[in-house]
Every structure is written in C-alpha cells, then in structure tokens.
Amino acid sequence: MHDRMPGRPSAHAALAFYDDQHPPAGDFLADVLEGFSRTPKQLAPVYFYDATGSAIFDEITDLPEYYVTRTELDILDRIGPELSGLAGPGAVVIEPGSGSSVKIRKLLDALSQPAAYVGLDISGTHLEAACQEIAADYPALQVGAICADFTQGLDLSQLQLESGRRIIFFPGSTIGNFEPEGARQLLAGFRDALRPGDAVLIGADRVKNTDTLVAAYDDAQGVTARFNLNLVDRINRELDGTIDPSGLSHKAIWNAEKARIEMHLVADHAQRFHVAGREFELREGESIHTENSHKFTPESFTSLAESVGFDVLHSWSDATDLFSLHWLEPAAKA
C-alpha cells in the first residue's frame, strides 16, 4: 500500500510535480544476515542513516578533522561566478541524493535566474520535505521531486522541464562510496540522461597525506566512532540483535592499493551473538567492514569520467588540494 493516492488532497502544493516511482526499499534484515555470513563480514553503509545516524553525521561535518564539507563549500563560494557563466541563464539543476541544503542553495544562488530544480532520492519523506523547503524559499523556481533509486539510472524523458541547460549536481564525494564498477555505472547513468551541452558538477575527494585522511574518519572526539557503532545499536534494536557494542572498536584504515579509506568495527574479544535468531561468531581481532570512501587523483578521476563518455572540461580545488569539483560534459560522439 502506498501513502500517496490519486485524488488525495495534495501535500505537495508547493511543488511543480512529485513523481513517485516506488523504488524498492532495502531489506535491512536480509542485508545484515547476508553481510554477517560473508568472509570477511560486511555491512552496507546505506543503513548508517537512521535518524540517530543522520544526526551524528551532521556532527561529523562540523569536526575540525573533517575537511570535506567546509572545503567543498569554500570552493563553491569561490567559483560561483564561473559556474554562472558556464551554466548560463535559465539552468535546470538536478540533484541525485538531495543532500545538504546548504550546498544546493549556494549553487542556486550563484546561477543566473535558474529555471528549475529537481531533487531525487530513494526516501520519499526526506525528499518531499527538502524540495518543499526549496520551493518555499525560491518562489520563482520550478521545483519538482522524483522518488527513485538514482543508482539504477535516471529517466528524465517524461518530465516537462524548462528548456535551459541541465546540470546534474552530485557533491560531497558521494561518488567515492561506490566500488569502481559501481561508480562507472552511476556516471554512465548520468551520461545517458543528459543531452549534448548538458553537464555534471561533481565533488571528488583527493588522495592526500595518510594522517589527514585517517583523522577525518577517526576524530579525536570519537564522533565517527559513535556513527559507526550506531549501526550495531540499530541492528540490536530493530533486528533483535545481541551484539555487544562495548566489545567492538572503531578503526579507519587507508588502503593505498585501492586508494580508499575503509571503516571497520574490530572485535576486542571473541563473542557469539544473534540477529533475528541466527547465531554468528566474531573472533578476537576479526573485523566487520562497514564503509569505503575512495579518493582520487586528478588523473584517476579524469580516467573514470572519460571511461563512460564524459569530458572533464573544468576542475577546481582548494589551495592545499584537499578536495576538488569537476565540470563534466558528454563527449561528442565520433
């Protein structure tokens, strides 16, 4: 049963359209059981973001060690006039993930009379609230929302969008959370959704000093550790889990071979536990792998983009090359 029925008094009056494609929800229990059955054990990071996890992540973005958010915002501030010139007047901004409202507002404020904004997210409740806030604050903007799993491709063909240049905005180095093949598939989906002359503005975290990278994911105050361990609390609470969180330690590791930070929960001592009646065992020192965050050099990011038919036409970084933003356009077909 869906909670949005035809003919129901509209809760979306501020939106130009709301398209619910009814994406299948993740199966928390099935994914946890499957992940704990693997060797090594693994959990999907998508389940970090319950209400508590999302609140803790907001704390992380303000930490002195976590440079990602503030650095990207500083770059957006600096390049605003350049982005306005690249996009031209009447641009249509499409945001898969509908993340930080601060970032999208910086982009919208920088552009010259943007015509439309379309948010996409798998969570309809989050998406609707975020897009209605944008609609209320930008009354001259056509604002729409699409409830869909954007990792499965973007189909914008049926939408009655304004005719301006379309810009897919994908900040935060979210691209780094995908395995290399998944990142290629995601960018290929973006490429297929765009017309000649459209563009992608995408954030990508840089390979850098190992100490800086590890500290960003293992801060002195232990906030990231709380974020990681909250996933265990959620399993215990929602899936009748009996994991002892006091016997697990958060660990961030730089994997130089794969150019990624890995987050793990490492068993301080052996323990047996249950999830929904299924028994599992952790040996002392055994790890539960909870997240990857791939980092890029200018060359590796360009190679990734070009492999799916994009040209990297502009790149911007901060003074210390911590983070970068890239302007991609579909390559002309031979």
mmCIF file of N, CA and C in Angstrom, residues 172-272:
data_model
loop_
_atom_site.group_PDB
_atom_site.id
_atom_site.type_symbol
_atom_site.label_atom_id
_atom_site.label_comp_id
_atom_site.label_asym_id
_atom_site.label_seq_id
_atom_site.Cartn_x
_atom_site.Cartn_y
_atom_site.Cartn_z
ATOM 1 N N GLY A 172 29.889 16.349 -2.448
ATOM 2 C CA GLY A 172 30.191 15.589 -1.250
ATOM 3 C C GLY A 172 31.104 14.393 -1.445
ATOM 4 N N SER A 173 31.617 14.165 -2.637
ATOM 5 C CA SER A 173 32.395 12.968 -2.955
ATOM 6 C C SER A 173 31.612 11.691 -2.665
ATOM 7 N N THR A 174 30.291 11.757 -2.844
ATOM 8 C CA THR A 174 29.471 10.542 -2.726
ATOM 9 C C THR A 174 29.922 9.490 -3.735
ATOM 10 N N ILE A 175 30.475 9.945 -4.863
ATOM 11 C CA ILE A 175 30.977 9.013 -5.870
ATOM 12 C C ILE A 175 32.019 8.066 -5.266
ATOM 13 N N GLY A 176 32.721 8.523 -4.220
ATOM 14 C CA GLY A 176 33.760 7.708 -3.609
ATOM 15 C C GLY A 176 33.239 6.553 -2.780
ATOM 16 N N ASN A 177 31.945 6.559 -2.446
ATOM 17 C CA ASN A 177 31.379 5.454 -1.668
ATOM 18 C C ASN A 177 31.052 4.236 -2.519
ATOM 19 N N PHE A 178 31.166 4.387 -3.845
ATOM 20 C CA PHE A 178 30.875 3.280 -4.749
ATOM 21 C C PHE A 178 32.161 2.533 -5.089
ATOM 22 N N GLU A 179 32.047 1.223 -5.264
ATOM 23 C CA GLU A 179 33.157 0.461 -5.821
ATOM 24 C C GLU A 179 33.419 0.962 -7.245
ATOM 25 N N PRO A 180 34.636 0.787 -7.775
ATOM 26 C CA PRO A 180 34.952 1.362 -9.094
ATOM 27 C C PRO A 180 33.933 1.039 -10.186
ATOM 28 N N GLU A 181 33.474 -0.211 -10.276
ATOM 29 C CA GLU A 181 32.495 -0.545 -11.317
ATOM 30 C C GLU A 181 31.157 0.129 -11.036
ATOM 31 N N GLY A 182 30.768 0.207 -9.763
ATOM 32 C CA GLY A 182 29.537 0.909 -9.413
ATOM 33 C C GLY A 182 29.615 2.391 -9.740
ATOM 34 N N ALA A 183 30.777 2.991 -9.527
ATOM 35 C CA ALA A 183 30.953 4.404 -9.872
ATOM 36 C C ALA A 183 30.827 4.614 -11.378
ATOM 37 N N ARG A 184 31.385 3.700 -12.153
ATOM 38 C CA ARG A 184 31.255 3.803 -13.610
ATOM 39 C C ARG A 184 29.798 3.674 -14.036
ATOM 40 N N GLN A 185 29.089 2.726 -13.444
ATOM 41 C CA GLN A 185 27.673 2.545 -13.808
ATOM 42 C C GLN A 185 26.852 3.781 -13.439
ATOM 43 N N LEU A 186 27.152 4.364 -12.283
ATOM 44 C CA LEU A 186 26.429 5.558 -11.867
ATOM 45 C C LEU A 186 26.666 6.703 -12.839
ATOM 46 N N LEU A 187 27.927 6.967 -13.164
ATOM 47 C CA LEU A 187 28.228 8.054 -14.089
ATOM 48 C C LEU A 187 27.687 7.772 -15.488
ATOM 49 N N ALA A 188 27.687 6.501 -15.889
ATOM 50 C CA ALA A 188 27.110 6.154 -17.195
ATOM 51 C C ALA A 188 25.615 6.467 -17.209
ATOM 52 N N GLY A 189 24.939 6.227 -16.069
ATOM 53 C CA GLY A 189 23.520 6.584 -15.980
ATOM 54 C C GLY A 189 23.301 8.078 -16.093
ATOM 55 N N PHE A 190 24.174 8.855 -15.464
ATOM 56 C CA PHE A 190 24.089 10.305 -15.598
ATOM 57 C C PHE A 190 24.304 10.698 -17.064
ATOM 58 N N ARG A 191 25.321 10.085 -17.680
ATOM 59 C CA ARG A 191 25.644 10.422 -19.084
ATOM 60 C C ARG A 191 24.450 10.140 -19.995
ATOM 61 N N ASP A 192 23.783 9.034 -19.783
ATOM 62 C CA ASP A 192 22.666 8.658 -20.648
ATOM 63 C C ASP A 192 21.465 9.585 -20.473
ATOM 64 N N ALA A 193 21.375 10.246 -19.309
ATOM 65 C CA ALA A 193 20.229 11.112 -19.038
ATOM 66 C C ALA A 193 20.400 12.522 -19.598
ATOM 67 N N LEU A 194 21.614 12.843 -20.058
ATOM 68 C CA LEU A 194 21.904 14.208 -20.478
ATOM 69 C C LEU A 194 21.868 14.356 -21.997
ATOM 70 N N ARG A 195 21.619 15.584 -22.404
ATOM 71 C CA ARG A 195 21.636 15.944 -23.813
ATOM 72 C C ARG A 195 22.970 16.612 -24.136
ATOM 73 N N PRO A 196 23.344 16.727 -25.396
ATOM 74 C CA PRO A 196 24.560 17.472 -25.729
ATOM 75 C C PRO A 196 24.494 18.887 -25.135
ATOM 76 N N GLY A 197 25.567 19.293 -24.493
ATOM 77 C CA GLY A 197 25.612 20.615 -23.879
ATOM 78 C C GLY A 197 25.223 20.636 -22.417
ATOM 79 N N ASP A 198 24.542 19.589 -21.933
ATOM 80 C CA ASP A 198 24.248 19.489 -20.504
ATOM 81 C C ASP A 198 25.539 19.146 -19.749
ATOM 82 N N ALA A 199 25.471 19.149 -18.415
ATOM 83 C CA ALA A 199 26.706 18.995 -17.649
ATOM 84 C C ALA A 199 26.456 18.315 -16.314
ATOM 85 N N VAL A 200 27.536 17.832 -15.709
ATOM 86 C CA VAL A 200 27.556 17.318 -14.337
ATOM 87 C C VAL A 200 28.557 18.146 -13.541
ATOM 88 N N LEU A 201 28.143 18.625 -12.365
ATOM 89 C CA LEU A 201 29.058 19.259 -11.412
ATOM 90 C C LEU A 201 29.195 18.293 -10.249
ATOM 91 N N ILE A 202 30.389 17.752 -10.070
ATOM 92 C CA ILE A 202 30.573 16.632 -9.135
ATOM 93 C C ILE A 202 31.759 16.883 -8.217
ATOM 94 N N GLY A 203 31.588 16.555 -6.941
ATOM 95 C CA GLY A 203 32.665 16.658 -5.971
ATOM 96 C C GLY A 203 33.427 15.354 -5.859
ATOM 97 N N ALA A 204 34.753 15.455 -5.663
ATOM 98 C CA ALA A 204 35.590 14.265 -5.522
ATOM 99 C C ALA A 204 36.707 14.566 -4.528
ATOM 100 N N ASP A 205 36.811 13.737 -3.513
ATOM 101 C CA ASP A 205 37.857 13.918 -2.513
ATOM 102 C C ASP A 205 39.193 13.461 -3.088
ATOM 103 N N ARG A 206 40.273 14.128 -2.656
ATOM 104 C CA ARG A 206 41.596 13.885 -3.215
ATOM 105 C C ARG A 206 42.410 12.896 -2.363
ATOM 106 N N VAL A 207 43.266 12.133 -3.024
ATOM 107 C CA VAL A 207 44.320 11.401 -2.338
ATOM 108 C C VAL A 207 45.246 12.423 -1.693
ATOM 109 N N LYS A 208 45.638 12.177 -0.446
ATOM 110 C CA LYS A 208 46.461 13.153 0.278
ATOM 111 C C LYS A 208 47.233 12.461 1.390
ATOM 112 N N ASN A 209 47.815 13.243 2.268
ATOM 113 C CA ASN A 209 48.563 12.730 3.398
ATOM 114 C C ASN A 209 47.747 11.720 4.192
ATOM 115 N N THR A 210 48.326 10.567 4.492
ATOM 116 C CA THR A 210 47.593 9.497 5.168
ATOM 117 C C THR A 210 47.052 9.937 6.518
ATOM 118 N N ASP A 211 47.845 10.684 7.282
ATOM 119 C CA ASP A 211 47.395 11.115 8.608
ATOM 120 C C ASP A 211 46.148 11.983 8.506
ATOM 121 N N THR A 212 46.096 12.860 7.508
ATOM 122 C CA THR A 212 44.923 13.723 7.312
ATOM 123 C C THR A 212 43.700 12.896 6.961
ATOM 124 N N LEU A 213 43.884 11.913 6.095
ATOM 125 C CA LEU A 213 42.772 11.059 5.688
ATOM 126 C C LEU A 213 42.232 10.246 6.857
ATOM 127 N N VAL A 214 43.113 9.604 7.592
ATOM 128 C CA VAL A 214 42.663 8.753 8.689
ATOM 129 C C VAL A 214 41.988 9.587 9.772
ATOM 130 N N ALA A 215 42.550 10.752 10.095
ATOM 131 C CA ALA A 215 41.963 11.604 11.138
ATOM 132 C C ALA A 215 40.549 12.037 10.775
ATOM 133 N N ALA A 216 40.272 12.246 9.483
ATOM 134 C CA ALA A 216 38.934 12.671 9.059
ATOM 135 C C ALA A 216 37.888 11.603 9.334
ATOM 136 N N TYR A 217 38.314 10.346 9.448
ATOM 137 C CA TYR A 217 37.399 9.232 9.676
ATOM 138 C C TYR A 217 37.612 8.579 11.042
ATOM 139 N N ASP A 218 38.486 9.176 11.860
ATOM 140 C CA ASP A 218 38.725 8.672 13.218
ATOM 141 C C ASP A 218 39.121 9.869 14.085
ATOM 142 N N ASP A 219 38.148 10.729 14.343
ATOM 143 C CA ASP A 219 38.404 12.005 15.002
ATOM 144 C C ASP A 219 38.710 11.835 16.481
ATOM 145 N N ALA A 220 39.353 12.849 17.042
ATOM 146 C CA ALA A 220 39.801 12.790 18.432
ATOM 147 C C ALA A 220 38.641 12.723 19.414
ATOM 148 N N GLN A 221 37.495 13.305 19.053
ATOM 149 C CA GLN A 221 36.341 13.303 19.956
ATOM 150 C C GLN A 221 35.540 12.004 19.902
ATOM 151 N N GLY A 222 35.837 11.142 18.956
ATOM 152 C CA GLY A 222 35.138 9.863 18.856
ATOM 153 C C GLY A 222 33.755 9.944 18.239
ATOM 154 N N VAL A 223 33.466 11.030 17.517
ATOM 155 C CA VAL A 223 32.140 11.175 16.916
ATOM 156 C C VAL A 223 31.949 10.157 15.790
ATOM 157 N N THR A 224 32.977 9.965 14.967
ATOM 158 C CA THR A 224 32.860 8.986 13.882
ATOM 159 C C THR A 224 32.746 7.573 14.434
ATOM 160 N N ALA A 225 33.400 7.308 15.553
ATOM 161 C CA ALA A 225 33.241 6.000 16.201
ATOM 162 C C ALA A 225 31.794 5.795 16.628
ATOM 163 N N ARG A 226 31.159 6.828 17.189
ATOM 164 C CA ARG A 226 29.736 6.721 17.571
ATOM 165 C C ARG A 226 28.876 6.466 16.345
ATOM 166 N N PHE A 227 29.208 7.126 15.245
ATOM 167 C CA PHE A 227 28.469 6.947 13.989
ATOM 168 C C PHE A 227 28.559 5.489 13.524
ATOM 169 N N ASN A 228 29.754 4.927 13.570
ATOM 170 C CA ASN A 228 29.962 3.553 13.136
ATOM 171 C C ASN A 228 29.243 2.571 14.070
ATOM 172 N N LEU A 229 29.388 2.791 15.376
ATOM 173 C CA LEU A 229 28.780 1.883 16.355
ATOM 174 C C LEU A 229 27.258 2.023 16.407
ATOM 175 N N ASN A 230 26.729 3.148 15.955
ATOM 176 C CA ASN A 230 25.270 3.295 15.927
ATOM 177 C C ASN A 230 24.626 2.243 15.027
ATOM 178 N N LEU A 231 25.357 1.785 14.021
ATOM 179 C CA LEU A 231 24.826 0.738 13.149
ATOM 180 C C LEU A 231 24.588 -0.546 13.950
ATOM 181 N N VAL A 232 25.478 -0.847 14.883
ATOM 182 C CA VAL A 232 25.290 -2.013 15.758
ATOM 183 C C VAL A 232 24.087 -1.796 16.675
ATOM 184 N N ASP A 233 23.978 -0.593 17.236
ATOM 185 C CA ASP A 233 22.815 -0.296 18.079
ATOM 186 C C ASP A 233 21.518 -0.476 17.297
ATOM 187 N N ARG A 234 21.536 -0.059 16.049
ATOM 188 C CA ARG A 234 20.332 -0.181 15.219
ATOM 189 C C ARG A 234 19.999 -1.656 14.970
ATOM 190 N N ILE A 235 21.015 -2.474 14.699
ATOM 191 C CA ILE A 235 20.782 -3.909 14.499
ATOM 192 C C ILE A 235 20.196 -4.528 15.760
ATOM 193 N N ASN A 236 20.768 -4.180 16.913
ATOM 194 C CA ASN A 236 20.256 -4.725 18.179
ATOM 195 C C ASN A 236 18.810 -4.302 18.427
ATOM 196 N N ARG A 237 18.516 -3.055 18.131
ATOM 197 C CA ARG A 237 17.185 -2.505 18.423
ATOM 198 C C ARG A 237 16.127 -3.013 17.448
ATOM 199 N N GLU A 238 16.445 -3.019 16.164
ATOM 200 C CA GLU A 238 15.442 -3.286 15.142
ATOM 201 C C GLU A 238 15.389 -4.742 14.698
ATOM 202 N N LEU A 239 16.474 -5.481 14.898
ATOM 203 C CA LEU A 239 16.551 -6.844 14.364
ATOM 204 C C LEU A 239 16.792 -7.878 15.459
ATOM 205 N N ASP A 240 16.448 -7.525 16.701
ATOM 206 C CA ASP A 240 16.635 -8.451 17.823
ATOM 207 C C ASP A 240 18.070 -8.952 17.902
ATOM 208 N N GLY A 241 19.017 -8.019 17.706
ATOM 209 C CA GLY A 241 20.420 -8.388 17.781
ATOM 210 C C GLY A 241 20.917 -8.433 19.219
ATOM 211 N N THR A 242 21.960 -9.221 19.426
ATOM 212 C CA THR A 242 22.562 -9.336 20.766
ATOM 213 C C THR A 242 24.056 -9.028 20.703
ATOM 214 N N ILE A 243 24.459 -8.196 19.762
ATOM 215 C CA ILE A 243 25.878 -7.843 19.626
ATOM 216 C C ILE A 243 26.283 -6.973 20.815
ATOM 217 N N ASP A 244 27.459 -7.238 21.378
ATOM 218 C CA ASP A 244 27.977 -6.433 22.477
ATOM 219 C C ASP A 244 28.805 -5.288 21.891
ATOM 220 N N PRO A 245 28.253 -4.063 21.825
ATOM 221 C CA PRO A 245 28.998 -2.964 21.200
ATOM 222 C C PRO A 245 30.239 -2.565 21.995
ATOM 223 N N SER A 246 30.241 -2.843 23.312
ATOM 224 C CA SER A 246 31.408 -2.492 24.122
ATOM 225 C C SER A 246 32.618 -3.356 23.773
ATOM 226 N N GLY A 247 32.377 -4.444 23.045
ATOM 227 C CA GLY A 247 33.470 -5.316 22.616
ATOM 228 C C GLY A 247 33.952 -5.034 21.218
ATOM 229 N N LEU A 248 33.527 -3.903 20.647
ATOM 230 C CA LEU A 248 33.927 -3.524 19.292
ATOM 231 C C LEU A 248 34.615 -2.169 19.313
ATOM 232 N N SER A 249 35.640 -2.014 18.509
ATOM 233 C CA SER A 249 36.350 -0.742 18.393
ATOM 234 C C SER A 249 36.315 -0.247 16.957
ATOM 235 N N HIS A 250 36.047 1.048 16.817
ATOM 236 C CA HIS A 250 36.066 1.695 15.508
ATOM 237 C C HIS A 250 37.497 1.817 15.010
ATOM 238 N N LYS A 251 37.692 1.542 13.718
ATOM 239 C CA LYS A 251 39.019 1.683 13.124
ATOM 240 C C LYS A 251 38.890 2.192 11.696
ATOM 241 N N ALA A 252 39.694 3.205 11.356
ATOM 242 C CA ALA A 252 39.767 3.720 9.990
ATOM 243 C C ALA A 252 41.129 3.354 9.415
ATOM 244 N N ILE A 253 41.141 2.806 8.211
ATOM 245 C CA ILE A 253 42.372 2.302 7.583
ATOM 246 C C ILE A 253 42.499 2.915 6.189
ATOM 247 N N TRP A 254 43.697 3.391 5.860
ATOM 248 C CA TRP A 254 43.966 3.827 4.492
ATOM 249 C C TRP A 254 44.489 2.642 3.697
ATOM 250 N N ASN A 255 43.741 2.236 2.682
ATOM 251 C CA ASN A 255 44.133 1.147 1.787
ATOM 252 C C ASN A 255 44.754 1.796 0.553
ATOM 253 N N ALA A 256 46.092 1.876 0.536
ATOM 254 C CA ALA A 256 46.781 2.585 -0.534
ATOM 255 C C ALA A 256 46.583 1.900 -1.885
ATOM 256 N N GLU A 257 46.528 0.567 -1.879
ATOM 257 C CA GLU A 257 46.379 -0.167 -3.136
ATOM 258 C C GLU A 257 45.073 0.190 -3.834
ATOM 259 N N LYS A 258 44.005 0.339 -3.053
ATOM 260 C CA LYS A 258 42.705 0.647 -3.636
ATOM 261 C C LYS A 258 42.337 2.123 -3.494
ATOM 262 N N ALA A 259 43.238 2.939 -2.976
ATOM 263 C CA ALA A 259 43.044 4.386 -2.824
ATOM 264 C C ALA A 259 41.730 4.697 -2.106
ATOM 265 N N ARG A 260 41.575 4.089 -0.934
ATOM 266 C CA ARG A 260 40.330 4.315 -0.210
ATOM 267 C C ARG A 260 40.555 4.237 1.297
ATOM 268 N N ILE A 261 39.763 5.007 2.010
ATOM 269 C CA ILE A 261 39.624 4.856 3.449
ATOM 270 C C ILE A 261 38.574 3.772 3.698
ATOM 271 N N GLU A 262 38.905 2.839 4.602
ATOM 272 C CA GLU A 262 37.949 1.809 4.998
ATOM 273 C C GLU A 262 37.585 2.014 6.460
ATOM 274 N N MET A 263 36.303 1.902 6.765
ATOM 275 C CA MET A 263 35.861 1.915 8.161
ATOM 276 C C MET A 263 35.521 0.491 8.574
ATOM 277 N N HIS A 264 35.979 0.144 9.773
ATOM 278 C CA HIS A 264 35.779 -1.196 10.308
ATOM 279 C C HIS A 264 35.331 -1.113 11.760
ATOM 280 N N LEU A 265 34.665 -2.159 12.206
ATOM 281 C CA LEU A 265 34.439 -2.417 13.627
ATOM 282 C C LEU A 265 35.205 -3.690 13.956
ATOM 283 N N VAL A 266 36.173 -3.591 14.859
ATOM 284 C CA VAL A 266 37.085 -4.695 15.150
ATOM 285 C C VAL A 266 36.755 -5.278 16.520
ATOM 286 N N ALA A 267 36.677 -6.601 16.596
ATOM 287 C CA ALA A 267 36.327 -7.280 17.847
ATOM 288 C C ALA A 267 37.503 -7.235 18.823
ATOM 289 N N ASP A 268 37.260 -6.646 19.991
ATOM 290 C CA ASP A 268 38.286 -6.611 21.039
ATOM 291 C C ASP A 268 38.444 -7.971 21.705
ATOM 292 N N HIS A 269 37.405 -8.757 21.656
ATOM 293 C CA HIS A 269 37.452 -10.111 22.193
ATOM 294 C C HIS A 269 36.431 -10.946 21.421
ATOM 295 N N ALA A 270 36.555 -12.244 21.513
ATOM 296 C CA ALA A 270 35.618 -13.129 20.810
ATOM 297 C C ALA A 270 34.226 -12.991 21.425
ATOM 298 N N GLN A 271 33.222 -13.068 20.559
ATOM 299 C CA GLN A 271 31.848 -13.063 21.052
ATOM 300 C C GLN A 271 30.940 -13.801 20.077
ATOM 301 N N ARG A 272 29.927 -14.447 20.646
ATOM 302 C CA ARG A 272 28.843 -15.016 19.852
ATOM 303 C C ARG A 272 27.627 -14.113 20.023
#
